[in-house]
Amino acid sequence: MKTIAIILLVALMVMVVVSLVRGIVAFMQSTKLDLEGGDERVKEMQLRQNKAMTARIKYQAAAVLVAMLLLALAS
């Protein structure tokens, strides 16, 4: 059981890092010209980035809760 919990914990940690990297890539897609432009595309990009950040934070919080549960069960 302890081995399974450790494997699940490592898998969750990898998924959190992958999620974080995908979020950073989404933020990098807004270029300097987009930020200086001030048109509708900028607002659309900001909304997309906010949604990505919110989803990532929720996912990371869930992963932390599951990791805490697995650690509690392993002891």
Short mmCIF file of C-alpha atoms in Angstrom, two decimals:
data_model
loop_
_atom_site.label_atom_id
_atom_site.label_comp_id
_atom_site.label_asym_id
_atom_site.label_seq_id
_atom_site.Cartn_x
_atom_site.Cartn_y
_atom_site.Cartn_z
CA MET A 1 0.00 0.00 0.00
CA LYS A 2 2.83 2.37 0.87
CA THR A 3 4.51 1.75 -2.48
CA ILE A 4 1.28 2.47 -4.35
CA ALA A 5 0.80 5.69 -2.38
CA ILE A 6 4.33 6.83 -3.19
CA ILE A 7 3.85 6.07 -6.90
CA LEU A 8 0.56 7.99 -6.94
CA LEU A 9 2.16 10.91 -5.12
CA VAL A 10 5.02 11.09 -7.64
CA ALA A 11 2.54 10.89 -10.53
CA LEU A 12 0.50 13.74 -9.05
CA MET A 13 3.62 15.85 -8.60
CA VAL A 14 4.56 15.30 -12.25
CA MET A 15 1.06 16.27 -13.38
CA VAL A 16 1.22 19.47 -11.31
CA VAL A 17 4.55 20.43 -12.91
CA VAL A 18 3.21 19.69 -16.41
CA SER A 19 0.15 21.80 -15.65
CA LEU A 20 2.33 24.65 -14.43
CA VAL A 21 4.50 24.56 -17.55
CA ARG A 22 1.43 24.60 -19.81
CA GLY A 23 0.15 27.62 -17.94
CA ILE A 24 3.45 29.46 -18.33
CA VAL A 25 3.44 28.71 -22.06
CA ALA A 26 -0.08 30.16 -22.31
CA PHE A 27 1.11 33.35 -20.64
CA MET A 28 4.11 33.61 -22.96
CA GLN A 29 1.84 33.53 -26.02
CA SER A 30 0.76 37.10 -25.43
CA THR A 31 3.41 39.10 -27.21
CA LYS A 32 4.61 42.62 -26.58
CA LEU A 33 2.66 43.84 -29.61
CA ASP A 34 -0.55 42.35 -28.22
CA LEU A 35 -0.04 44.15 -24.92
CA GLU A 36 0.68 47.48 -26.63
CA GLY A 37 -2.16 47.11 -29.14
CA GLY A 38 -5.09 47.60 -26.78
CA ASP A 39 -7.63 45.94 -29.05
CA GLU A 40 -10.15 43.13 -28.51
CA ARG A 41 -7.47 40.48 -28.94
CA VAL A 42 -5.73 41.71 -25.80
CA LYS A 43 -8.93 41.34 -23.76
CA GLU A 44 -9.48 37.86 -25.19
CA MET A 45 -5.90 36.84 -24.31
CA GLN A 46 -6.26 38.19 -20.78
CA LEU A 47 -9.48 36.24 -20.27
CA ARG A 48 -7.85 33.08 -21.62
CA GLN A 49 -4.86 33.56 -19.29
CA ASN A 50 -7.10 34.16 -16.28
CA LYS A 51 -9.08 31.01 -17.01
CA ALA A 52 -5.85 29.02 -17.40
CA MET A 53 -4.50 30.33 -14.09
CA THR A 54 -7.74 29.57 -12.26
CA ALA A 55 -7.86 26.03 -13.63
CA ARG A 56 -4.21 25.44 -12.71
CA ILE A 57 -4.68 26.70 -9.16
CA LYS A 58 -7.73 24.47 -8.66
CA TYR A 59 -5.87 21.48 -10.07
CA GLN A 60 -2.84 22.12 -7.86
CA ALA A 61 -5.01 22.49 -4.75
CA ALA A 62 -6.73 19.19 -5.52
CA ALA A 63 -3.36 17.50 -6.07
CA VAL A 64 -2.06 18.79 -2.73
CA LEU A 65 -5.17 17.53 -0.94
CA VAL A 66 -4.82 14.09 -2.54
CA ALA A 67 -1.11 14.00 -1.66
CA MET A 68 -1.90 14.86 1.97
CA LEU A 69 -4.52 12.11 2.03
CA LEU A 70 -2.08 9.59 0.60
CA LEU A 71 0.59 10.57 3.11
CA ALA A 72 -1.90 10.25 5.96
CA LEU A 73 -2.91 6.78 4.78
CA ALA A 74 0.71 5.69 4.38
CA SER A 75 1.64 6.34 8.01
#
